[in-house]
Short mmCIF file of C-alpha atoms and ligand atoms in Angstrom, two decimals:
data_model
loop_
_atom_site.label_atom_id
_atom_site.label_comp_id
_atom_site.label_asym_id
_atom_site.label_seq_id
_atom_site.Cartn_x
_atom_site.Cartn_y
_atom_site.Cartn_z
CA MET A 1290 -5.47 -37.22 6.08
CA THR A 1291 -3.83 -35.38 8.94
CA LEU A 1292 -3.61 -36.47 12.54
CA LEU A 1293 -6.00 -33.66 13.24
CA ASP A 1294 -8.49 -35.06 10.76
CA MET A 1295 -8.22 -38.51 12.37
CA LEU A 1296 -8.43 -37.33 15.97
CA PRO A 1297 -10.75 -34.34 16.03
CA SER A 1298 -10.39 -34.10 19.83
CA ILE A 1299 -6.86 -32.73 19.50
CA GLY A 1300 -8.39 -29.86 17.56
CA HIS A 1301 -9.04 -28.25 20.93
CA ALA A 1302 -5.31 -27.99 21.49
CA ALA A 1303 -4.01 -27.41 17.97
CA PRO A 1304 -5.32 -24.89 15.44
CA ARG A 1305 -7.15 -26.60 12.58
CA ARG A 1306 -5.23 -26.87 9.34
CA PHE A 1307 -8.03 -25.13 7.41
CA ASP A 1308 -10.06 -22.60 9.37
CA PRO A 1309 -13.71 -23.30 8.39
CA ALA A 1310 -14.51 -19.60 8.75
CA ILE A 1311 -12.16 -18.84 5.86
CA TRP A 1312 -11.89 -21.87 3.57
CA PRO A 1313 -14.72 -23.26 1.39
CA VAL A 1314 -17.21 -25.48 3.24
CA THR A 1315 -16.02 -28.66 1.49
CA THR A 1316 -12.30 -28.17 2.24
CA ARG A 1317 -10.46 -31.22 3.58
CA SER A 1318 -7.19 -33.03 3.01
CA ASP A 1319 -6.88 -36.44 1.38
CA ASP A 1320 -4.81 -39.47 2.42
CA GLU A 1321 -1.72 -37.98 0.77
CA GLY A 1322 -2.15 -34.69 2.65
CA ARG A 1323 -3.26 -32.87 -0.49
CA LEU A 1324 -5.74 -30.06 -0.09
CA CYS A 1325 -9.15 -30.90 -1.61
CA VAL A 1326 -12.19 -28.76 -2.34
CA GLY A 1327 -15.46 -30.19 -3.66
CA ASP A 1328 -13.87 -33.66 -3.31
CA VAL A 1329 -11.24 -32.78 -5.89
CA ALA A 1330 -7.52 -32.52 -5.09
CA LEU A 1331 -6.39 -29.00 -5.97
CA SER A 1332 -3.14 -30.41 -7.37
CA ASP A 1333 -5.21 -32.36 -9.94
CA ILE A 1334 -6.87 -29.11 -11.00
CA ALA A 1335 -3.48 -27.43 -11.30
CA ASP A 1336 -2.22 -30.33 -13.44
CA GLU A 1337 -5.23 -30.14 -15.75
CA PHE A 1338 -5.78 -26.39 -16.03
CA GLY A 1339 -2.35 -24.96 -15.18
CA THR A 1340 -1.76 -22.09 -12.76
CA PRO A 1341 -2.86 -19.61 -11.67
CA THR A 1342 -6.42 -20.91 -11.60
CA TYR A 1343 -9.46 -19.71 -9.70
CA VAL A 1344 -11.36 -22.63 -8.15
CA LEU A 1345 -14.96 -22.20 -7.01
CA ASP A 1346 -16.73 -24.48 -4.55
CA GLU A 1347 -20.28 -24.63 -5.90
CA CYS A 1348 -21.58 -26.03 -2.59
CA ASP A 1349 -20.09 -23.12 -0.68
CA PHE A 1350 -21.73 -20.51 -2.93
CA ARG A 1351 -25.11 -22.27 -2.79
CA HIS A 1352 -24.81 -22.72 0.98
CA ARG A 1353 -24.21 -18.97 1.54
CA ALA A 1354 -27.12 -18.02 -0.73
CA ARG A 1355 -29.42 -20.43 1.15
CA ARG A 1356 -28.26 -19.16 4.52
CA TYR A 1357 -29.10 -15.58 3.51
CA ARG A 1358 -32.55 -16.56 2.29
CA ARG A 1359 -33.26 -18.45 5.51
CA ALA A 1360 -31.90 -15.77 7.86
CA LEU A 1361 -33.54 -12.82 6.11
CA ARG A 1362 -36.97 -14.27 5.48
CA ASP A 1363 -38.82 -10.96 5.15
CA VAL A 1364 -36.06 -9.25 3.20
CA GLU A 1365 -35.35 -9.50 -0.53
CA VAL A 1366 -31.79 -10.72 -1.12
CA VAL A 1367 -30.16 -9.51 -4.33
CA TYR A 1368 -26.69 -10.88 -5.11
CA ALA A 1369 -24.15 -8.21 -6.12
CA GLY A 1370 -22.81 -9.53 -9.42
CA LYS A 1371 -19.82 -7.21 -9.36
CA SER A 1372 -18.19 -9.48 -6.79
CA LEU A 1373 -18.20 -12.47 -9.16
CA LEU A 1374 -20.37 -13.20 -12.17
CA THR A 1375 -20.51 -15.90 -14.81
CA THR A 1376 -23.60 -17.48 -16.32
CA ALA A 1377 -23.25 -20.45 -13.95
CA VAL A 1378 -22.87 -18.18 -10.93
CA ALA A 1379 -25.96 -16.21 -12.01
CA ARG A 1380 -27.86 -19.51 -12.20
CA TRP A 1381 -26.71 -20.56 -8.71
CA ALA A 1382 -27.92 -17.21 -7.33
CA ARG A 1383 -31.22 -17.53 -9.17
CA ASP A 1384 -31.69 -21.12 -7.94
CA GLY A 1385 -31.12 -19.87 -4.39
CA GLY A 1386 -34.01 -17.42 -4.78
CA LEU A 1387 -31.78 -14.36 -5.10
CA GLY A 1388 -32.13 -11.46 -7.55
CA ILE A 1389 -28.98 -9.99 -9.14
CA ASP A 1390 -27.60 -6.49 -9.20
CA VAL A 1391 -25.52 -5.48 -12.21
CA CYS A 1392 -23.63 -2.34 -13.15
CA SER A 1393 -22.46 -2.78 -16.74
CA PRO A 1394 -23.89 -4.03 -20.05
CA ALA A 1395 -21.81 -7.23 -19.83
CA GLU A 1396 -22.94 -7.97 -16.27
CA LEU A 1397 -26.52 -7.51 -17.45
CA ALA A 1398 -25.93 -9.79 -20.46
CA ILE A 1399 -24.35 -12.48 -18.25
CA ALA A 1400 -27.22 -12.38 -15.73
CA LEU A 1401 -29.74 -12.73 -18.58
CA ALA A 1402 -27.74 -15.53 -20.20
CA GLY A 1403 -27.73 -17.25 -16.80
CA GLY A 1404 -31.51 -17.33 -16.96
CA VAL A 1405 -32.21 -14.61 -14.39
CA ASP A 1406 -35.65 -13.06 -14.76
CA PRO A 1407 -35.06 -9.43 -15.86
CA ALA A 1408 -37.69 -8.35 -13.34
CA ARG A 1409 -35.30 -9.58 -10.59
CA ILE A 1410 -32.36 -7.55 -11.90
CA ILE A 1411 -31.36 -4.19 -10.42
CA LEU A 1412 -29.20 -1.84 -12.51
CA HIS A 1413 -26.57 0.24 -10.70
CA GLY A 1414 -23.76 2.56 -11.72
CA ASN A 1415 -22.76 6.16 -11.11
CA ALA A 1416 -22.10 6.92 -14.79
CA LYS A 1417 -24.62 4.99 -16.84
CA SER A 1418 -24.68 6.02 -20.48
CA PRO A 1419 -27.92 6.66 -22.37
CA GLY A 1420 -27.15 3.52 -24.41
CA GLU A 1421 -26.81 1.40 -21.27
CA LEU A 1422 -30.05 2.78 -19.88
CA ARG A 1423 -31.82 2.15 -23.19
CA ASP A 1424 -30.66 -1.47 -23.32
CA ALA A 1425 -31.64 -2.08 -19.69
CA VAL A 1426 -35.11 -0.65 -20.28
CA ALA A 1427 -35.47 -2.67 -23.48
CA VAL A 1428 -34.84 -5.99 -21.72
CA GLY A 1429 -37.17 -5.00 -18.89
CA VAL A 1430 -34.86 -4.77 -15.86
CA GLY A 1431 -37.00 -4.61 -12.73
CA ARG A 1432 -35.39 -1.61 -11.06
CA ILE A 1433 -32.90 1.08 -11.98
CA VAL A 1434 -31.06 2.91 -9.21
CA LEU A 1435 -30.64 6.55 -10.24
CA ASP A 1436 -27.36 8.20 -9.35
CA SER A 1437 -27.33 11.66 -10.97
CA ALA A 1438 -29.61 14.40 -12.28
CA MET A 1439 -28.36 13.75 -15.81
CA GLU A 1440 -29.38 10.12 -15.58
CA ILE A 1441 -32.90 11.07 -14.53
CA ALA A 1442 -33.21 13.20 -17.67
CA TYR A 1443 -31.77 10.46 -19.92
CA LEU A 1444 -34.03 7.76 -18.53
CA ALA A 1445 -37.17 9.90 -18.63
CA GLY A 1446 -36.42 10.65 -22.28
CA LEU A 1447 -35.92 7.09 -23.41
CA ALA A 1448 -38.34 4.99 -21.32
CA ARG A 1449 -41.34 3.83 -23.36
CA ARG A 1450 -43.25 2.26 -20.48
CA ARG A 1451 -43.30 2.90 -16.74
CA GLN A 1452 -39.93 2.07 -15.24
CA ARG A 1453 -39.50 1.36 -11.54
CA VAL A 1454 -36.62 3.41 -10.10
CA LEU A 1455 -34.91 4.10 -6.78
CA ILE A 1456 -32.77 7.07 -5.86
CA ARG A 1457 -29.36 6.34 -4.39
CA VAL A 1458 -28.55 8.53 -1.41
CA THR A 1459 -25.64 8.86 0.98
CA PRO A 1460 -26.87 8.53 4.56
CA ASP A 1461 -23.58 9.98 5.82
CA ILE A 1462 -22.54 6.99 7.85
CA ASP A 1463 -18.78 6.94 8.20
CA ILE A 1464 -17.62 3.39 8.75
CA HIS A 1465 -13.94 4.31 8.94
CA GLY A 1466 -12.28 2.82 11.95
CA HIS A 1467 -14.23 -0.33 11.16
CA ARG A 1468 -11.52 -1.61 8.76
CA ALA A 1469 -13.88 -1.06 5.88
CA VAL A 1470 -14.22 0.85 2.63
CA THR A 1471 -16.58 3.80 3.04
CA THR A 1472 -19.17 4.81 0.44
CA GLY A 1473 -21.97 6.05 2.69
CA ILE A 1474 -20.51 9.49 3.38
CA SER A 1475 -21.43 12.60 1.40
CA ASP A 1476 -17.95 13.44 0.08
CA GLN A 1477 -17.70 10.67 -2.52
CA LYS A 1478 -18.96 10.07 -6.03
CA PHE A 1479 -22.06 7.91 -5.47
CA GLY A 1480 -25.66 9.06 -5.24
CA PHE A 1481 -27.33 12.18 -3.87
CA THR A 1482 -26.76 13.77 -0.47
CA LEU A 1483 -29.64 13.64 1.98
CA ALA A 1484 -31.22 17.03 2.69
CA ALA A 1485 -31.19 16.08 6.36
CA ASP A 1486 -27.40 16.10 6.21
CA LYS A 1487 -27.15 19.87 6.70
CA ALA A 1488 -23.38 20.31 6.40
CA ALA A 1489 -23.17 18.33 3.19
CA HIS A 1490 -26.28 20.04 1.87
CA LYS A 1491 -24.76 23.45 2.49
CA ALA A 1492 -21.49 22.39 0.93
CA ALA A 1493 -23.17 21.03 -2.20
CA HIS A 1494 -22.49 23.64 -4.88
CA ASN A 1495 -25.21 22.23 -7.04
CA ALA A 1496 -28.72 21.80 -5.67
CA ALA A 1497 -29.16 19.01 -8.23
CA ASP A 1498 -26.81 16.89 -6.11
CA ASN A 1499 -29.23 16.57 -3.21
CA ALA A 1500 -31.87 13.93 -2.75
CA ALA A 1501 -34.82 16.31 -2.30
CA ASP A 1502 -34.15 17.81 -5.72
CA ALA A 1503 -33.71 14.35 -7.27
CA VAL A 1504 -37.10 13.26 -5.90
CA LYS A 1505 -38.73 16.38 -7.39
CA ARG A 1506 -37.14 15.70 -10.78
CA VAL A 1507 -38.17 12.05 -10.85
CA LEU A 1508 -41.73 12.83 -9.78
CA ALA A 1509 -41.96 15.35 -12.62
CA HIS A 1510 -41.68 12.44 -15.09
CA PRO A 1511 -44.71 10.16 -14.64
CA ILE A 1512 -43.03 7.49 -16.77
CA LEU A 1513 -40.56 7.02 -13.91
CA ASP A 1514 -42.17 5.09 -11.05
CA LEU A 1515 -40.28 6.13 -7.92
CA ILE A 1516 -40.61 3.21 -5.53
CA GLY A 1517 -37.84 3.80 -3.01
CA LEU A 1518 -34.41 4.85 -1.83
CA HIS A 1519 -31.10 3.03 -1.98
CA CYS A 1520 -27.89 3.37 0.01
CA HIS A 1521 -24.67 1.38 0.31
CA ILE A 1522 -22.60 2.31 3.34
CA GLY A 1523 -19.36 0.56 2.35
CA SER A 1524 -17.47 -2.72 2.29
CA GLN A 1525 -16.31 -5.15 4.98
CA VAL A 1526 -18.85 -3.81 7.48
CA SER A 1527 -18.85 -6.16 10.46
CA ASP A 1528 -20.97 -4.17 12.92
CA PRO A 1529 -24.68 -4.78 12.17
CA ALA A 1530 -25.59 -1.68 14.21
CA LEU A 1531 -24.35 0.44 11.29
CA TYR A 1532 -27.14 -1.00 9.14
CA GLY A 1533 -29.59 -0.24 11.94
CA GLU A 1534 -28.38 3.35 11.86
CA ALA A 1535 -28.77 3.43 8.06
CA ILE A 1536 -32.37 2.22 8.42
CA HIS A 1537 -33.15 5.02 10.87
CA ARG A 1538 -31.71 7.68 8.57
CA MET A 1539 -33.35 6.28 5.46
CA ILE A 1540 -36.80 5.97 7.05
CA ALA A 1541 -36.46 9.56 8.28
CA ALA A 1542 -35.61 10.59 4.71
CA MET A 1543 -38.62 8.68 3.37
CA ALA A 1544 -40.85 10.39 5.93
CA ASP A 1545 -39.39 13.72 4.82
CA ILE A 1546 -40.26 12.89 1.19
CA ARG A 1547 -43.81 12.07 2.27
CA ARG A 1548 -44.04 15.46 4.03
CA ARG A 1549 -42.66 17.42 1.09
CA HIS A 1550 -44.22 15.56 -1.83
CA GLY A 1551 -47.08 13.51 -0.41
CA VAL A 1552 -45.60 10.27 -1.77
CA ILE A 1553 -45.06 7.13 0.26
CA LEU A 1554 -42.04 5.18 -0.94
CA THR A 1555 -42.47 1.46 -0.44
CA GLU A 1556 -38.97 0.05 -0.92
CA LEU A 1557 -35.74 0.54 1.01
CA ASN A 1558 -32.54 -0.97 -0.38
CA ILE A 1559 -29.64 -0.81 2.08
CA GLY A 1560 -26.97 -2.25 -0.26
CA GLY A 1561 -24.32 -4.80 0.65
CA GLY A 1562 -20.90 -4.65 2.24
CA HIS A 1563 -21.21 -7.51 4.74
CA ALA A 1564 -17.81 -8.43 6.14
CA VAL A 1565 -16.14 -11.82 5.65
CA PRO A 1566 -12.93 -13.04 7.33
CA TYR A 1567 -9.81 -13.28 5.16
CA VAL A 1568 -7.42 -14.27 7.95
CA ARG A 1569 -7.96 -15.98 11.29
CA GLY A 1570 -9.64 -13.66 13.78
CA ASP A 1571 -11.14 -11.26 11.21
CA ALA A 1572 -14.66 -10.14 12.08
CA GLU A 1573 -17.62 -11.45 10.10
CA LEU A 1574 -21.16 -10.14 9.70
CA HIS A 1575 -23.57 -13.01 10.28
CA PRO A 1576 -26.85 -12.74 8.33
CA GLU A 1577 -28.81 -13.94 11.38
CA GLU A 1578 -27.45 -11.04 13.48
CA LEU A 1579 -28.11 -8.63 10.65
CA ALA A 1580 -31.72 -9.87 10.42
CA ARG A 1581 -32.31 -9.12 14.11
CA VAL A 1582 -30.84 -5.62 13.87
CA LEU A 1583 -32.80 -4.78 10.72
CA GLU A 1584 -36.03 -6.00 12.27
CA ASP A 1585 -35.58 -3.90 15.42
CA ALA A 1586 -34.43 -0.82 13.54
CA LEU A 1587 -37.39 -1.02 11.16
CA ASP A 1588 -39.85 -1.35 14.02
CA ASP A 1589 -38.36 1.60 15.88
CA ALA A 1590 -37.82 3.89 12.89
CA CYS A 1591 -41.25 3.27 11.36
CA ALA A 1592 -42.93 3.80 14.71
CA ALA A 1593 -40.99 7.01 15.33
CA GLU A 1594 -41.97 8.45 11.94
CA GLN A 1595 -45.37 6.73 11.81
CA PHE A 1596 -44.25 5.48 8.43
CA PRO A 1597 -45.59 2.26 6.85
CA ARG A 1598 -43.02 -0.50 6.83
CA PRO A 1599 -41.29 -0.61 3.42
CA ALA A 1600 -40.08 -3.76 1.67
CA VAL A 1601 -36.38 -4.11 2.50
CA VAL A 1602 -33.70 -5.23 0.04
CA VAL A 1603 -30.06 -6.19 0.79
CA GLU A 1604 -27.31 -6.67 -1.80
CA PRO A 1605 -24.54 -8.91 -0.45
CA GLY A 1606 -21.80 -9.81 -2.93
CA ARG A 1607 -18.63 -10.83 -1.13
CA ALA A 1608 -20.53 -12.51 1.72
CA ILE A 1609 -21.90 -15.01 -0.79
CA SER A 1610 -19.04 -15.42 -3.26
CA ALA A 1611 -15.76 -14.78 -1.40
CA ARG A 1612 -15.33 -17.98 0.58
CA ALA A 1613 -16.31 -20.20 -2.35
CA GLY A 1614 -13.08 -19.20 -4.13
CA VAL A 1615 -9.52 -20.45 -3.82
CA THR A 1616 -6.70 -19.36 -6.13
CA LEU A 1617 -3.95 -21.82 -7.07
CA TYR A 1618 -0.39 -20.69 -7.78
CA ARG A 1619 2.75 -22.65 -8.61
CA VAL A 1620 5.89 -21.67 -6.70
CA HIS A 1621 8.59 -20.62 -9.19
CA SER A 1622 11.40 -19.51 -6.92
CA VAL A 1623 12.36 -19.10 -3.28
CA LYS A 1624 14.84 -16.33 -2.43
CA GLU A 1625 16.26 -15.75 1.01
CA ARG A 1626 17.56 -12.21 1.36
CA PRO A 1627 20.48 -12.15 3.82
CA GLY A 1628 19.19 -10.40 6.93
CA GLY A 1629 15.89 -9.81 5.17
CA ARG A 1630 12.75 -11.55 4.06
CA THR A 1631 12.28 -14.86 2.28
CA PHE A 1632 10.38 -14.35 -0.99
CA VAL A 1633 8.31 -17.18 -2.41
CA ALA A 1634 7.59 -16.09 -5.99
CA VAL A 1635 4.53 -17.50 -7.73
CA ASP A 1636 3.18 -17.39 -11.27
CA GLY A 1637 0.33 -14.92 -10.62
CA GLY A 1638 -0.02 -11.72 -8.66
CA MET A 1639 -1.60 -8.31 -8.92
CA SER A 1640 -3.21 -9.09 -12.29
CA ASP A 1641 -5.36 -11.84 -10.76
CA ASN A 1642 -5.51 -10.29 -7.26
CA PRO A 1643 -5.29 -6.50 -7.21
CA ARG A 1644 -6.71 -6.24 -3.69
CA VAL A 1645 -3.36 -6.39 -1.90
CA ALA A 1646 -1.99 -3.42 -3.83
CA LEU A 1647 -5.34 -1.56 -3.73
CA TYR A 1648 -6.39 -2.07 -0.13
CA GLY A 1649 -3.49 -3.74 1.66
CA ALA A 1650 -5.69 -6.84 1.91
CA GLN A 1651 -4.40 -9.85 3.86
CA TYR A 1652 -4.82 -13.50 2.86
CA THR A 1653 -4.61 -17.01 4.23
CA VAL A 1654 -2.27 -19.23 2.22
CA ALA A 1655 -1.75 -23.00 2.43
CA LEU A 1656 0.55 -25.52 0.82
CA ALA A 1657 -1.86 -27.52 -1.35
CA ASN A 1658 0.08 -30.40 -2.92
CA ARG A 1659 1.38 -32.01 0.28
CA HIS A 1660 1.21 -31.70 4.03
CA SER A 1661 4.44 -30.80 5.73
CA LEU A 1662 4.69 -31.49 9.45
CA GLY A 1663 8.14 -29.86 9.65
CA VAL A 1664 9.01 -26.45 10.97
CA LYS A 1665 7.53 -23.33 9.46
CA LYS A 1666 9.12 -20.06 8.54
CA VAL A 1667 7.92 -16.57 7.86
CA VAL A 1668 7.83 -15.72 4.15
CA THR A 1669 6.36 -13.22 1.73
CA VAL A 1670 4.47 -14.67 -1.23
CA ALA A 1671 5.43 -12.40 -4.12
CA GLY A 1672 3.76 -12.08 -7.50
CA ARG A 1673 5.27 -12.25 -10.97
CA HIS A 1674 4.62 -8.66 -12.03
CA CYS A 1675 7.04 -5.80 -12.52
CA GLU A 1676 6.09 -3.94 -9.34
CA ALA A 1677 7.99 -4.22 -6.08
CA GLY A 1678 4.65 -4.08 -4.26
CA ASP A 1679 3.24 -7.05 -6.14
CA GLU A 1680 2.59 -9.34 -3.20
CA ILE A 1681 -0.06 -11.91 -2.38
CA ALA A 1682 0.69 -12.24 1.32
CA ARG A 1683 3.37 -10.70 3.51
CA ASP A 1684 4.99 -12.26 6.56
CA ILE A 1685 2.93 -15.42 6.66
CA LYS A 1686 4.03 -18.83 7.92
CA LEU A 1687 4.65 -21.61 5.39
CA PRO A 1688 6.62 -24.86 5.71
CA ALA A 1689 10.34 -24.12 5.79
CA ASP A 1690 10.94 -26.74 3.08
CA ILE A 1691 8.81 -24.89 0.51
CA HIS A 1692 10.43 -25.16 -2.91
CA PRO A 1693 9.85 -24.47 -6.62
CA GLY A 1694 7.12 -26.73 -7.97
CA ASP A 1695 5.02 -26.62 -4.79
CA LEU A 1696 1.41 -25.56 -5.16
CA LEU A 1697 -0.08 -22.78 -3.03
CA ALA A 1698 -3.78 -22.21 -2.41
CA VAL A 1699 -5.00 -18.77 -1.36
CA ALA A 1700 -8.34 -18.74 0.44
CA CYS A 1701 -11.27 -16.34 0.20
CA THR A 1702 -10.61 -15.27 -3.37
CA GLY A 1703 -14.09 -15.77 -4.85
CA ALA A 1704 -15.08 -12.10 -4.66
CA TYR A 1705 -13.40 -9.23 -6.51
CA HIS A 1706 -10.65 -11.39 -8.00
CA HIS A 1707 -11.99 -12.84 -11.27
CA SER A 1708 -14.13 -9.69 -11.57
CA MET A 1709 -11.20 -7.32 -10.98
CA ALA A 1710 -8.50 -9.18 -12.92
CA SER A 1711 -6.38 -7.29 -15.45
CA ASN A 1712 -3.84 -8.00 -18.19
CA TYR A 1713 -0.91 -6.21 -16.55
CA ASN A 1714 2.34 -7.29 -18.23
CA MET A 1715 0.07 -8.80 -20.90
CA VAL A 1716 -0.57 -11.79 -18.69
CA GLY A 1717 -3.74 -13.66 -19.67
CA ARG A 1718 -6.46 -13.87 -17.02
CA PRO A 1719 -6.77 -17.22 -15.21
CA PRO A 1720 -9.53 -19.73 -15.84
CA LEU A 1721 -12.37 -20.16 -13.37
CA VAL A 1722 -13.32 -23.76 -12.61
CA ALA A 1723 -16.13 -25.01 -10.42
CA VAL A 1724 -15.84 -28.14 -8.29
CA LYS A 1725 -18.62 -30.24 -6.82
CA ASP A 1726 -18.90 -33.88 -5.69
CA GLY A 1727 -15.57 -34.84 -7.23
CA ARG A 1728 -16.29 -33.24 -10.60
CA ILE A 1729 -14.55 -30.25 -12.22
CA ARG A 1730 -16.35 -27.91 -14.59
CA GLU A 1731 -14.60 -25.09 -16.44
CA LEU A 1732 -16.75 -21.94 -16.19
CA VAL A 1733 -14.39 -19.48 -17.87
CA ARG A 1734 -11.37 -20.60 -19.86
CA ARG A 1735 -7.86 -19.18 -19.54
CA GLU A 1736 -7.14 -16.07 -21.59
CA THR A 1737 -4.41 -16.93 -24.08
CA VAL A 1738 -1.73 -14.94 -25.86
CA ALA A 1739 -3.85 -15.42 -29.00
CA ASP A 1740 -6.79 -13.75 -27.21
CA LEU A 1741 -4.62 -10.80 -26.35
CA LEU A 1742 -3.17 -10.55 -29.85
CA ALA A 1743 -6.67 -10.77 -31.35
CA ARG A 1744 -7.55 -7.41 -29.79
CA ASP A 1745 -4.40 -5.74 -31.09
CA CYS A 1746 -5.38 -4.09 -34.37
CA GLY A 1747 -1.82 -3.73 -35.61
C1 PLP B 3179 -24.48 -0.65 -4.61
C2 PLP B 3179 -23.72 -1.82 -4.14
N1 PLP B 3179 -24.39 -2.91 -3.71
C3 PLP B 3179 -23.74 -4.01 -3.27
C4 PLP B 3179 -22.36 -4.06 -3.28
C5 PLP B 3179 -21.70 -5.33 -2.83
O1 PLP B 3179 -20.79 -5.14 -1.81
P1 PLP B 3179 -20.16 -6.42 -1.08
O2 PLP B 3179 -19.62 -7.31 -2.13
O3 PLP B 3179 -19.09 -5.85 -0.21
O4 PLP B 3179 -21.29 -7.07 -0.33
C6 PLP B 3179 -21.63 -2.95 -3.73
C7 PLP B 3179 -20.16 -2.99 -3.73
O5 PLP B 3179 -19.45 -2.12 -4.06
C8 PLP B 3179 -22.33 -1.80 -4.16
O6 PLP B 3179 -21.67 -0.73 -4.61
#
């Protein structure tokens, strides 16, 4: 228990030890100053499961799912499994009334094993194989999002009953300058370009790469039931107006399809990409704000095109799973470079968190096994891998007395950590444990040297 915990009024003057915008909803410190999540001291988890370990706050995940459902009442919320998926996580999403989007055979298998109704599963991917499409059709996935002309031909050839499909398009919304990853522009690998996007249309060498042609191809196969369009404008989008803009462009494209082909598409999926804060002050996209913008944009766009209001689908991943996760690392060494940085080396790194090396991501780190009221110093938390750039957090403040054996917790690591982990340096992937009401449940066990050797055929 910190002074701050005991006297909340001083919170106005001092920054809180754990920013509630970043840490899991159940984060607190116990009487010994240890960091706790889900009423479990993180140092107890580290003792039992070793480090590094991914810890998931079940309450946080369920809370985010519920908040989405409440805020976006007239919108279907489909959880993006690529951000984090285990059978338990799939069940939490299902219990919260969410569908699941998957983009690989294993993600599909996990969602099914988690008890998700196949009708509530959406299959994505820009390079789906005929085998993957066949398996998805066989289990009865509700919707398949088509990404290439080849895929349309494959699916039409192997479907045995009517399959609901959407066409993924790029609405040409460039979210650069918004500290985000862009996928909604034409010059990237996903989907078909919109015919309305004249420059991209002209530049497209192959007519088969544009949406108008894709619609024609799909409609030529009556076994494919074209119900709508899909777009995903990027990641870490904090300005809801960008989704409003996407709605306008997509409704215009749907009206164009009605004009050309006489078909009225009834579903509009605007993907995910909702921003979450990783460090204090980062912008966040609130589902309530998003709901207001979507509502207004739909009203305006449908009125302008005299187009019937389609069912709207959103696919948040990170916004539901990121803040539930905390990664635990043991400090192995502290090196002070004369005239340079202080490196705090831990037992994980880019194999369990590739986002720093990939995107220059920033993180919030806390000492988890004790509370130090002493002075702080600026350090770099370095990983264990054979890359100079293997860092978890650069130039952050930690207690000056940090030493080998201390336990660090890194916040906001629920999304794209477990799901993006690798075996670099033949390091086994960490376990994933869920905490709730003082109980710990192992969801995925640690990958061992024996696991790694078992795949080596000699
Ligand atoms: C099609 C699609 N939907 C949803 C998402 C989820 O994005 P986020 O986790 O940023 O919400 C992604 C992420 O890449 C995506 O490609």
